[in-house]
Amino acid sequence: MNPEQREAVKYIDGPLLVLAGAGSGKTRVITRKIAYLIQDCGIKAAHIAALTFTNKAAREMKSRVTDQLTGTNTRGLTVSTFHNLGLNILRKEYQAADMKQGFSIFDSTDVQTVIRELQRAESGSNVDDAEAISSRISRWKNDFVTPEQALYSAENDQDGFFATFYIKYQRQLHAYNAVDFDDLIMKPVQLFQNNQDVLLRWRRKIHYLLVDEYQDTNASQYELLKLIIGKEARLTAVGDDDQSIYSWRGARPENIEGLGKDFPNLKVVKLEQNYRSTGRILKVANQLIRINPHAIEKQLWSDLGYGDPIRVMECTSGEGEAERVVMELQSHKFQKSTKFKDYAILYRGNFQSRLFERYLRELSIPYVISGALSFFERAEVKDIMAYLRLLSNPDDDTAFLRIVNTPRREIGPSTLEKLGRYASDRGISLLAASTEFGVKEFLSERVWKKLTNFAHWVHATTEATERGDPVMVARSMLEEIGYEQWLFEQCKDDKIAERRMKNVTDVLDWLQRVKDKEKGETLGEMVAHMLLMDILERNNEDQDLDAVSLMTYHAAKGLEFPNVFMVGVEEELLPHSSSIMEDNVEEERRLTYVGITRAQRNLTITYAKKRQRYGESVECEPSRFLEELPKDDLEWTGGGRKLDEETSKKNARSHLDMMKSMFE
């Protein structure tokens, strides 16, 4: 470790902020500090918690700590996401939180289903508002605004409309014995604020708290960590305000300044040595980000050499840009004998990937693209998860509605509408209403029997999971309902049906692994674990393929590649048009900074003079950020700026060498 890293590891006399620049070894500081706390300070592993934002980062951190502490007792050490910690708190304190055991976690699709149900009950409501309403509610929760506060502070009719829905939505979640993703933070905060005994119990459990990617915390997460650490403030927060790029989902870079205000004895250690990139790449990044205001200044540096100039390519069109980038990538690979996984193509929006994919396919270049359909977003996977959710939580009406007629049981929409009205009047769940004799007067004898038969089957299957092996019961359940046969009937192609059924068996195999790992957990606890994994990862599995990476700047954060192409660096793309309108160009500059600092050795920036938008060819302007870079470190090609004669000859020779090697 360098001197600054050692200082950060060994400081335990008060709250500490480690301002860690890109590629400065922040994870090393956190893992070494955990080892130091256990081995040198005598703090038991069970009393230490390290929090981050993705399961992948948590796994990597825990693996490093385990490697460093071989032979040392690390039992009980918490290395998890904020939301996993919140889930654990609610699972242990569900009664104090006014919840029932086996509560469900609703994902974004479930949330919008609930909102649409509420809208249907409202005369004149626009069902298309569901996404806007769910987004507003999520922002309120991230900002730690309760439904009552949202209604009180409403400044116009629309705010009042959203706030009223927020109140109804929370009541509905409570009726379903469910929480959404944001509740996993907000509810523990409310619990700690209202129940001193519970708070003290968790303070006794967590003696030291470490937080990674601190700049990405929202208001609710900041409240949670302040409550846990209390006045003793045994905290190490590691972050970088220059990499705060998630304000659209509630992140508050000002939480870095908030630490200093809330804890006047805060110590700050800056990590400025970069172990990733060449000096020139860092110089370009430093000059760009210096334009943004900073509470604490820092300057990245590297001893990896100065490196090659940053190439800036002007392209005639979006098509020309994609073709040029793919050809340049292939040429560089031939010349340097590199691997495809050494290259990344970064862009502002997922829609930009299409042209690059086409040219990569034409040249048979393997690639992986971020943002693909999540495993859990597949219809068959959502079906089986809905069955598991209902078996573990009979109040989960969203799960009930998904599976009551899947496979087909001749229980149609009109029946469910009548059932819904009856359940609402009685204040009970749809499943509970299905077995009440009173609902019979609203339904035909035949439909009532089908409904009660389904409800009794759910209850019997639930009891079987409680008495025996829940995984075996789930496998038997699939055979009972004839799900595989139904899939083959639904699919035109047997191969598609086979793939979809394989996804279902993969879910049950995963359930078995969770059961084997977390011995003694109930079905509800196992299902909650799986749902949270899905929400956090969304198909972000580790892959070690030799393939070019295509991803957005947001998705690239935390990653690094020897060779990076930043494409579409134009006004209204980067910075994005919405950010320009909202006067939020500073975050777009941070996003560009993140893109630049992903490159280890070579960085190429491209922009197009024209681009197809909505079926029309439009003129494009180079991004303002290009003018903010140090001109002496840029090498312009393709127009706009002329190359010097020697550089032009060098590029021509490289191209000729590539052509020769291809023929050879």
XYZ file of C-alpha atoms in Angstrom:
664
model
C 0.000 0.000 0.000
C 1.062 3.581 -0.570
C 1.305 5.997 2.405
C -2.206 7.434 1.905
C -3.743 3.983 1.713
C -1.950 2.930 4.907
C -3.160 6.076 6.666
C -6.749 5.331 5.656
C -6.490 1.726 6.842
C -5.053 2.527 10.269
C -7.152 5.559 11.198
C -9.896 4.480 13.645
C -10.087 7.474 16.017
C -13.192 8.937 14.402
C -15.226 9.167 11.191
C -13.112 8.952 8.038
C -13.808 9.983 4.451
C -11.502 8.415 1.872
C -11.754 10.516 -1.279
C -10.646 7.861 -3.770
C -10.045 8.835 -7.396
C -10.705 6.440 -10.275
C -8.364 3.431 -10.240
C -6.751 4.427 -6.929
C -7.206 1.104 -5.119
C -10.210 1.933 -2.946
C -11.353 -1.699 -2.651
C -7.891 -2.607 -1.370
C -8.276 0.016 1.371
C -11.662 -1.345 2.480
C -10.586 -5.003 2.517
C -7.275 -4.233 4.267
C -9.118 -2.129 6.833
C -11.527 -4.961 7.620
C -8.522 -7.236 8.180
C -6.857 -4.551 10.343
C -9.984 -4.114 12.484
C -10.175 -7.861 13.131
C -6.492 -8.732 13.521
C -5.020 -5.586 15.084
C -7.948 -3.856 16.787
C -9.632 -6.929 18.230
C -13.070 -6.213 16.782
C -14.966 -9.424 16.107
C -15.899 -10.025 12.478
C -19.562 -10.362 13.486
C -19.514 -6.698 14.613
C -18.233 -5.298 11.286
C -20.398 -4.361 8.293
C -19.184 -3.260 4.858
C -21.799 -1.928 2.448
C -21.736 -1.394 -1.298
C -24.240 -1.188 -4.159
C -24.000 -4.394 -6.206
C -23.827 -8.067 -5.351
C -20.823 -8.401 -7.637
C -18.870 -5.770 -5.683
C -19.910 -7.360 -2.375
C -18.781 -10.812 -3.532
C -15.431 -9.486 -4.720
C -14.901 -7.611 -1.452
C -15.777 -10.614 0.708
C -13.522 -12.877 -1.369
C -10.566 -10.516 -0.896
C -11.158 -10.266 2.843
C -11.369 -14.044 3.163
C -8.086 -14.455 1.256
C -6.355 -11.968 3.560
C -7.707 -13.555 6.737
C -6.913 -17.202 6.050
C -6.986 -19.003 9.386
C -8.808 -16.134 11.108
C -12.413 -16.417 12.261
C -14.557 -14.289 9.927
C -17.866 -15.806 10.994
C -20.677 -13.276 11.048
C -18.872 -10.646 8.950
C -21.401 -8.603 6.967
C -20.311 -7.646 3.448
C -23.418 -6.825 1.475
C -25.431 -4.250 -0.408
C -27.414 -1.587 1.434
C -30.606 -3.338 0.344
C -29.460 -6.734 1.599
C -28.765 -5.182 4.994
C -32.213 -3.585 4.928
C -33.786 -6.930 4.062
C -31.976 -8.624 6.959
C -33.137 -5.918 9.364
C -36.770 -6.273 8.267
C -36.631 -10.077 8.369
C -35.405 -10.015 11.961
C -37.565 -7.086 13.101
C -40.718 -7.646 11.038
C -43.029 -7.477 14.051
C -41.588 -4.163 15.229
C -41.946 -2.902 11.645
C -45.666 -3.841 11.662
C -45.189 -6.570 9.055
C -45.912 -10.274 8.883
C -43.333 -12.988 8.394
C -42.726 -14.087 4.799
C -43.340 -10.657 3.260
C -42.860 -10.280 -0.506
C -40.473 -7.961 -2.345
C -42.104 -6.307 -5.354
C -40.011 -5.460 -8.393
C -40.797 -2.602 -10.796
C -43.291 -4.708 -12.779
C -45.178 -5.674 -9.614
C -45.188 -2.051 -8.467
C -46.771 -0.854 -11.708
C -49.335 -3.671 -11.523
C -50.392 -2.456 -8.075
C -50.616 1.130 -9.300
C -52.711 0.145 -12.318
C -55.085 -1.754 -10.023
C -55.483 1.365 -7.909
C -56.042 3.467 -11.020
C -58.794 1.203 -12.286
C -60.628 1.888 -9.043
C -60.300 5.643 -9.680
C -62.765 7.116 -12.137
C -61.067 9.160 -14.828
C -57.534 8.004 -13.998
C -55.136 7.499 -16.878
C -53.638 4.001 -16.770
C -50.645 5.280 -18.752
C -49.607 7.285 -15.670
C -48.416 4.129 -13.860
C -44.769 4.494 -14.800
C -44.700 8.202 -13.939
C -46.401 7.552 -10.592
C -44.026 4.725 -9.659
C -41.037 6.881 -10.615
C -42.246 9.779 -8.467
C -42.921 7.499 -5.479
C -39.444 5.990 -5.845
C -37.853 9.459 -5.839
C -39.785 10.401 -2.711
C -38.615 7.260 -0.922
C -35.003 7.801 -2.001
C -35.256 11.353 -0.649
C -36.809 9.982 2.559
C -40.130 11.720 2.049
C -43.137 10.004 3.623
C -46.583 9.974 1.927
C -47.879 12.515 4.451
C -44.885 14.816 3.852
C -45.344 14.512 0.088
C -48.995 15.533 0.369
C -48.254 18.393 2.764
C -45.557 19.843 0.496
C -47.533 19.484 -2.772
C -47.340 22.754 -4.702
C -49.821 21.982 -7.489
C -52.602 19.591 -8.507
C -50.230 17.105 -10.124
C -48.049 16.888 -7.003
C -51.202 16.370 -4.955
C -52.394 13.649 -7.328
C -49.088 11.760 -7.078
C -48.932 12.176 -3.297
C -52.476 10.855 -2.879
C -51.533 7.827 -4.923
C -48.424 7.400 -2.772
C -50.643 7.113 0.324
C -52.962 4.569 -1.324
C -50.035 2.628 -2.746
C -48.396 2.213 0.661
C -51.677 1.021 2.157
C -51.993 -1.531 -0.627
C -48.445 -2.800 -0.088
C -49.209 -3.204 3.608
C -52.354 -5.162 2.754
C -50.292 -7.422 0.494
C -47.643 -7.872 3.218
C -45.137 -6.627 0.669
C -42.369 -4.074 0.280
C -40.819 -2.572 -2.816
C -37.092 -2.151 -3.447
C -36.947 1.364 -1.967
C -38.763 0.220 1.195
C -35.779 -2.000 2.017
C -33.994 1.216 3.022
C -36.827 3.517 4.043
C -38.610 1.099 6.389
C -35.499 0.249 8.458
C -34.825 3.994 8.825
C -38.382 4.589 10.050
C -38.091 1.585 12.352
C -34.850 2.876 13.885
C -36.282 6.379 14.298
C -39.403 5.109 16.070
C -38.004 2.236 18.121
C -34.974 3.010 20.269
C -34.670 -0.578 21.539
C -34.363 -1.971 18.017
C -31.859 0.736 17.066
C -29.675 0.001 20.109
C -29.802 -3.701 19.300
C -28.378 -3.045 15.831
C -25.805 -0.579 17.152
C -24.590 -3.306 19.503
C -24.360 -5.636 16.524
C -22.518 -3.237 14.169
C -19.507 -1.722 15.954
C -17.792 -0.489 12.782
C -19.304 0.444 9.433
C -17.534 0.776 6.083
C -19.296 2.180 3.001
C -18.053 1.806 -0.581
C -19.127 4.118 -3.457
C -20.327 6.589 -0.839
C -21.039 9.248 -3.481
C -23.908 7.068 -4.751
C -25.843 7.122 -1.465
C -29.273 8.728 -1.465
C -30.960 10.565 1.402
C -32.531 7.410 2.875
C -29.245 5.502 2.808
C -27.449 8.413 4.469
C -30.081 8.471 7.229
C -29.648 4.724 7.703
C -25.869 4.903 8.145
C -26.124 7.931 10.478
C -28.571 6.047 12.693
C -26.366 2.947 12.801
C -23.110 4.734 13.659
C -24.651 7.196 16.152
C -22.482 9.731 17.989
C -19.514 7.349 18.155
C -19.308 7.584 14.338
C -17.190 4.474 13.811
C -17.273 4.899 10.045
C -15.062 4.741 6.982
C -16.769 6.110 3.860
C -14.965 5.652 0.547
C -16.125 7.573 -2.506
C -15.391 9.975 -5.339
C -17.600 12.981 -6.045
C -16.238 13.063 -9.615
C -17.863 9.690 -10.295
C -21.320 10.574 -9.004
C -23.493 9.797 -12.046
C -26.744 8.525 -10.557
C -28.717 11.605 -9.523
C -31.599 10.329 -11.690
C -32.063 7.479 -9.221
C -31.649 9.555 -6.079
C -27.876 9.623 -5.481
C -26.681 12.761 -3.698
C -23.023 13.694 -4.180
C -23.640 16.431 -1.599
C -23.690 13.646 1.020
C -19.896 13.965 0.885
C -20.177 17.542 2.155
C -22.934 16.417 4.545
C -20.492 14.148 6.374
C -18.289 17.112 7.243
C -21.264 19.113 8.517
C -22.795 16.283 10.552
C -19.446 15.082 11.913
C -17.119 18.090 12.459
C -14.265 15.783 13.510
C -14.313 14.050 10.103
C -10.850 13.181 8.793
C -10.275 13.228 5.025
C -7.661 11.124 3.217
C -7.204 11.602 -0.542
C -6.127 8.707 -2.799
C -4.734 10.328 -5.935
C -2.317 7.733 -7.317
C -4.004 5.882 -10.171
C -2.912 2.297 -10.871
C -4.954 1.890 -14.050
C -4.245 4.487 -16.716
C -1.368 6.254 -18.432
C -0.428 9.794 -17.446
C -1.890 11.347 -20.589
C -5.321 9.770 -20.040
C -5.305 11.094 -16.482
C -4.195 14.556 -17.582
C -7.131 14.720 -20.005
C -9.545 13.477 -17.321
C -8.206 15.923 -14.701
C -8.522 18.939 -16.992
C -12.087 18.031 -17.932
C -13.387 17.417 -14.415
C -11.616 20.459 -12.951
C -14.334 22.615 -14.530
C -16.922 21.200 -12.109
C -17.053 22.773 -8.618
C -15.447 20.707 -5.837
C -15.679 20.794 -2.066
C -12.284 19.050 -1.920
C -9.831 19.236 -4.823
C -7.799 16.244 -5.977
C -5.463 15.461 -8.888
C -4.973 11.941 -10.251
C -1.461 10.887 -11.232
C 0.215 7.716 -12.429
C 3.697 6.242 -12.737
C 2.692 4.029 -15.697
C 4.252 6.361 -18.268
C 2.766 9.213 -20.279
C 1.239 7.072 -23.062
C -0.081 7.651 -26.573
C -2.164 10.681 -27.642
C -5.942 10.506 -27.318
C -7.400 9.985 -30.797
C -10.455 12.027 -31.811
C -12.174 10.802 -34.998
C -14.718 12.803 -36.951
C -17.030 10.509 -38.951
C -19.381 11.393 -41.782
C -22.421 9.652 -40.269
C -23.591 7.262 -37.583
C -23.135 4.402 -40.045
C -19.660 5.647 -40.907
C -18.804 5.915 -37.228
C -19.769 2.302 -36.528
C -17.877 1.007 -39.571
C -14.777 3.076 -38.763
C -14.673 2.048 -35.104
C -15.022 -1.663 -35.888
C -12.330 -1.470 -38.580
C -10.000 0.452 -36.256
C -10.616 -2.094 -33.526
C -9.843 -5.015 -35.832
C -6.745 -3.271 -37.186
C -5.404 -2.571 -33.689
C -6.002 -6.174 -32.645
C -3.996 -7.473 -35.624
C -1.134 -5.074 -34.989
C -0.872 -5.609 -31.225
C -1.905 -9.310 -30.992
C -4.428 -8.472 -28.300
C -7.665 -10.213 -27.338
C -11.179 -9.056 -28.155
C -11.974 -8.686 -24.449
C -9.315 -5.956 -24.286
C -11.721 -3.591 -26.099
C -14.828 -1.708 -25.009
C -17.188 0.494 -27.017
C -18.949 2.950 -24.694
C -22.010 5.061 -25.522
C -24.602 7.249 -23.805
C -27.732 5.224 -24.652
C -28.403 1.564 -25.418
C -30.047 2.482 -28.735
C -26.588 3.403 -30.081
C -25.390 -0.207 -29.980
C -27.397 -1.418 -32.998
C -25.054 -0.177 -35.744
C -21.934 -1.396 -33.944
C -23.505 -4.814 -33.452
C -24.219 -5.042 -37.173
C -20.643 -4.319 -38.230
C -19.204 -6.579 -35.533
C -21.412 -9.432 -36.766
C -20.406 -8.816 -40.382
C -16.732 -9.230 -39.461
C -17.482 -12.211 -37.158
C -16.140 -10.327 -34.141
C -17.584 -11.732 -30.874
C -19.175 -9.203 -28.540
C -21.225 -8.985 -25.356
C -23.716 -6.223 -24.748
C -24.975 -4.952 -21.415
C -28.655 -4.345 -20.781
C -29.886 -7.660 -22.219
C -33.179 -9.116 -20.992
C -32.856 -10.104 -17.361
C -33.272 -13.780 -16.574
C -36.070 -12.914 -14.170
C -37.867 -10.763 -16.742
C -38.666 -13.804 -18.888
C -42.353 -14.720 -18.724
C -41.826 -18.335 -17.674
C -39.448 -17.297 -14.882
C -41.915 -14.701 -13.603
C -44.594 -17.426 -13.638
C -42.674 -19.857 -11.453
C -41.505 -17.068 -9.129
C -45.135 -15.948 -8.739
C -46.095 -19.477 -7.674
C -43.264 -19.514 -5.126
C -44.213 -16.046 -3.881
C -47.846 -17.009 -3.324
C -46.870 -20.228 -1.560
C -44.691 -18.214 0.826
C -47.012 -15.190 1.198
C -50.763 -15.820 0.762
C -51.423 -12.044 0.847
C -49.432 -11.438 -2.368
C -52.278 -10.454 -4.705
C -49.909 -9.587 -7.545
C -48.592 -13.156 -7.587
C -52.163 -14.504 -7.308
C -53.306 -12.548 -10.366
C -50.348 -13.758 -12.440
C -50.811 -17.476 -11.801
C -54.528 -17.963 -11.142
C -55.050 -18.648 -14.852
C -51.525 -19.833 -15.783
C -51.866 -22.554 -16.999
C -55.447 -21.898 -18.019
C -58.080 -22.687 -15.349
C -61.024 -20.881 -16.962
C -60.955 -18.157 -14.331
C -61.393 -15.068 -16.495
C -61.075 -11.294 -16.062
C -64.716 -10.737 -15.122
C -64.429 -13.347 -12.347
C -61.271 -11.707 -11.032
C -62.909 -8.293 -11.162
C -65.808 -9.532 -9.007
C -63.395 -11.311 -6.688
C -61.326 -8.131 -6.394
C -64.345 -6.020 -5.426
C -65.402 -8.574 -2.810
C -61.876 -8.829 -1.362
C -61.560 -5.039 -1.260
C -64.884 -4.645 0.562
C -63.857 -7.328 3.063
C -60.308 -5.975 3.444
C -58.733 -9.362 2.741
C -56.453 -10.874 0.104
C -57.727 -12.404 -3.138
C -56.656 -15.876 -2.021
C -58.486 -15.541 1.289
C -61.579 -14.209 -0.504
C -61.563 -17.214 -2.855
C -62.516 -19.590 -0.028
C -65.177 -17.441 1.607
C -68.748 -18.555 1.069
C -69.886 -14.946 0.620
C -68.155 -14.591 -2.748
C -70.328 -17.380 -4.150
C -73.335 -15.085 -4.584
C -71.389 -13.039 -7.157
C -70.182 -16.045 -9.209
C -71.685 -18.978 -11.055
C -71.493 -22.386 -9.370
C -68.992 -23.663 -11.961
C -66.635 -20.691 -11.669
C -66.893 -20.685 -7.859
C -65.818 -24.333 -7.736
C -62.829 -23.672 -9.998
C -61.799 -20.730 -7.842
C -62.142 -22.594 -4.539
C -60.384 -25.655 -5.961
C -57.428 -23.449 -6.916
C -57.357 -21.771 -3.476
C -57.524 -25.104 -1.633
C -54.732 -26.455 -3.842
C -52.555 -23.403 -2.962
C -53.190 -23.913 0.760
C -52.428 -27.637 0.549
C -49.224 -27.001 -1.382
C -48.199 -24.304 1.103
C -48.666 -26.719 3.977
C -46.577 -29.297 2.097
C -43.690 -26.808 1.786
C -43.858 -26.152 5.543
C -43.893 -29.857 6.444
C -41.340 -31.159 3.957
C -38.679 -30.149 1.441
C -39.949 -26.971 -0.280
C -37.794 -27.560 -3.373
C -39.183 -31.057 -3.909
C -42.690 -29.724 -3.400
C -42.037 -27.021 -6.004
C -40.804 -29.606 -8.519
C -43.885 -31.769 -7.898
C -46.069 -28.679 -8.240
C -44.852 -28.124 -11.802
C -45.955 -31.622 -12.745
C -49.322 -31.200 -11.017
C -50.202 -28.047 -12.923
C -48.885 -29.422 -16.238
C -46.709 -26.378 -16.806
C -44.320 -28.039 -19.265
C -47.156 -29.324 -21.448
C -48.762 -25.857 -21.344
C -45.483 -24.262 -22.460
C -45.268 -26.555 -25.484
C -48.867 -25.675 -26.351
C -48.063 -21.955 -26.130
C -44.887 -22.059 -28.251
C -44.921 -22.542 -32.012
C -41.438 -24.049 -31.927
C -40.569 -26.993 -29.647
C -36.996 -25.704 -29.271
C -38.308 -22.425 -27.853
C -40.496 -24.359 -25.408
C -37.494 -26.462 -24.351
C -35.394 -23.340 -23.717
C -38.186 -21.772 -21.688
C -38.641 -24.925 -19.633
C -34.885 -25.006 -19.027
C -35.207 -21.527 -17.518
C -37.881 -22.820 -15.139
C -35.738 -25.757 -14.008
C -32.827 -23.327 -13.555
C -34.971 -21.376 -11.067
C -35.644 -24.537 -9.059
C -31.983 -25.541 -9.213
C -31.091 -22.093 -7.845
C -33.710 -22.491 -5.114
C -32.014 -25.776 -4.173
C -28.610 -24.050 -3.955
C -30.061 -21.301 -1.752
C -31.629 -23.965 0.489
C -28.350 -25.865 0.761
C -26.404 -22.697 1.556
C -28.861 -21.021 3.934
C -29.872 -24.033 5.999
C -33.022 -23.554 8.052
C -34.511 -20.746 5.965
C -38.213 -20.860 5.164
C -39.488 -20.831 1.587
C -40.419 -17.159 2.009
C -36.902 -16.238 3.102
C -35.368 -18.150 0.198
C -37.717 -16.522 -2.315
C -37.012 -13.054 -0.880
C -33.291 -13.743 -1.253
C -33.731 -14.739 -4.908
C -35.922 -11.760 -5.760
C -33.469 -9.325 -4.214
C -30.617 -10.933 -6.151
C -32.561 -10.366 -9.359
C -33.419 -6.742 -8.621
C -29.811 -5.936 -7.737
C -28.096 -7.753 -10.565
C -30.509 -7.803 -13.518
C -28.425 -10.270 -15.476
C -25.067 -8.887 -14.378
C -23.452 -12.330 -14.141
C -19.706 -12.659 -14.251
C -18.503 -13.637 -17.707
C -14.977 -14.224 -18.933
C -15.581 -14.370 -22.673
C -13.063 -13.226 -25.275
C -15.444 -10.668 -26.728
C -15.695 -6.923 -27.282
C -17.775 -5.208 -24.574
C -20.570 -2.856 -25.645
C -22.114 -0.842 -22.830
C -23.293 2.534 -21.628
C -21.040 4.825 -19.603
C -23.222 4.117 -16.581
C -22.771 0.354 -16.972
C -18.987 0.768 -17.416
C -18.476 2.419 -14.033
C -16.131 0.300 -11.938
C -14.710 -1.513 -14.982
C -11.485 -1.013 -16.935
C -10.234 -1.998 -20.384
C -6.859 -1.647 -22.119
C -8.514 -0.022 -25.150
C -11.653 2.111 -25.073
C -13.759 3.718 -27.821
C -16.045 6.508 -26.603
C -18.590 6.962 -29.405
C -21.259 9.548 -30.171
C -19.484 12.310 -28.236
C -21.833 14.982 -29.585
C -24.086 17.705 -28.266
C -27.479 16.245 -27.219
C -25.916 12.795 -26.824
C -23.069 13.645 -24.443
C -24.146 15.905 -22.819
C -27.612 14.461 -23.278
C -30.374 16.784 -24.455
C -32.443 16.232 -21.283
C -29.458 17.179 -19.112
C -28.934 20.348 -21.144
C -32.615 21.280 -20.683
C -32.451 20.514 -16.948
C -29.173 22.423 -16.554
C -27.435 19.291 -15.299
C -24.379 19.359 -17.544
C -22.074 18.874 -14.535
C -23.264 15.280 -14.138
C -22.771 14.663 -17.872
C -19.202 15.949 -17.465
C -18.715 13.456 -14.634
C -20.120 10.748 -16.911
C -17.558 11.684 -19.579
C -14.855 11.593 -16.912
C -15.961 8.070 -15.995
C -15.729 7.049 -19.655
C -12.214 8.469 -20.062
C -10.915 6.828 -16.889
C -12.090 3.368 -17.999
C -9.158 3.328 -20.479
C -5.865 1.857 -19.350
C -3.622 2.426 -22.384
C -5.510 3.672 -25.453
C -8.514 5.967 -25.775
C -10.334 6.866 -28.994
C -13.194 9.393 -29.048
C -15.562 9.594 -32.042
C -18.405 11.794 -33.208
C -20.533 11.977 -36.367
C -21.274 14.985 -38.550
C -24.730 13.581 -39.362
C -26.930 11.000 -37.697
C -30.308 9.390 -38.338
C -32.884 10.428 -35.762
C -36.551 9.475 -36.031
C -36.058 8.555 -39.687
C -34.422 11.850 -40.644
C -30.790 12.831 -41.176
C -29.797 15.602 -38.756
C -26.633 17.669 -38.433
C -24.571 16.970 -35.318
C -22.182 19.163 -33.353
C -19.115 17.838 -31.523
C -19.608 17.780 -27.767
C -18.593 20.867 -25.801
C -16.501 18.512 -23.680
C -14.026 18.026 -26.544
C -13.179 21.718 -26.371
C -12.466 21.341 -22.652
C -9.717 18.727 -23.194
C -6.011 19.690 -23.469
C -5.438 20.171 -27.194
C -1.785 19.108 -27.160
C -2.796 15.636 -26.033
C -5.354 15.030 -28.790
C -4.720 13.572 -32.228
C -7.545 14.476 -34.643
C -8.407 12.311 -37.656
C -11.142 12.120 -40.269
C -11.618 15.828 -40.860
C -12.035 18.864 -38.701
C -8.358 19.018 -37.705
C -5.415 18.111 -39.967
C -2.810 15.612 -38.850
C 0.829 16.508 -39.067
C 2.640 14.794 -41.961
C 4.610 12.342 -39.791
C 1.507 11.107 -37.932
C -0.352 10.701 -41.222
C 2.487 8.551 -42.640
C 2.588 6.486 -39.443
C -1.144 5.730 -39.681
C -0.816 4.777 -43.333
C 2.040 2.370 -42.528
C 0.000 0.798 -39.713
C -2.947 0.255 -42.037
C -0.668 -1.309 -44.660
C 0.862 -3.613 -42.034
C -2.599 -4.710 -40.981
C -3.589 -5.517 -44.566
C -0.402 -7.544 -45.067
C -0.995 -9.549 -41.898
C -4.566 -10.313 -42.979
C -3.354 -11.681 -46.343
C -0.604 -13.670 -44.651
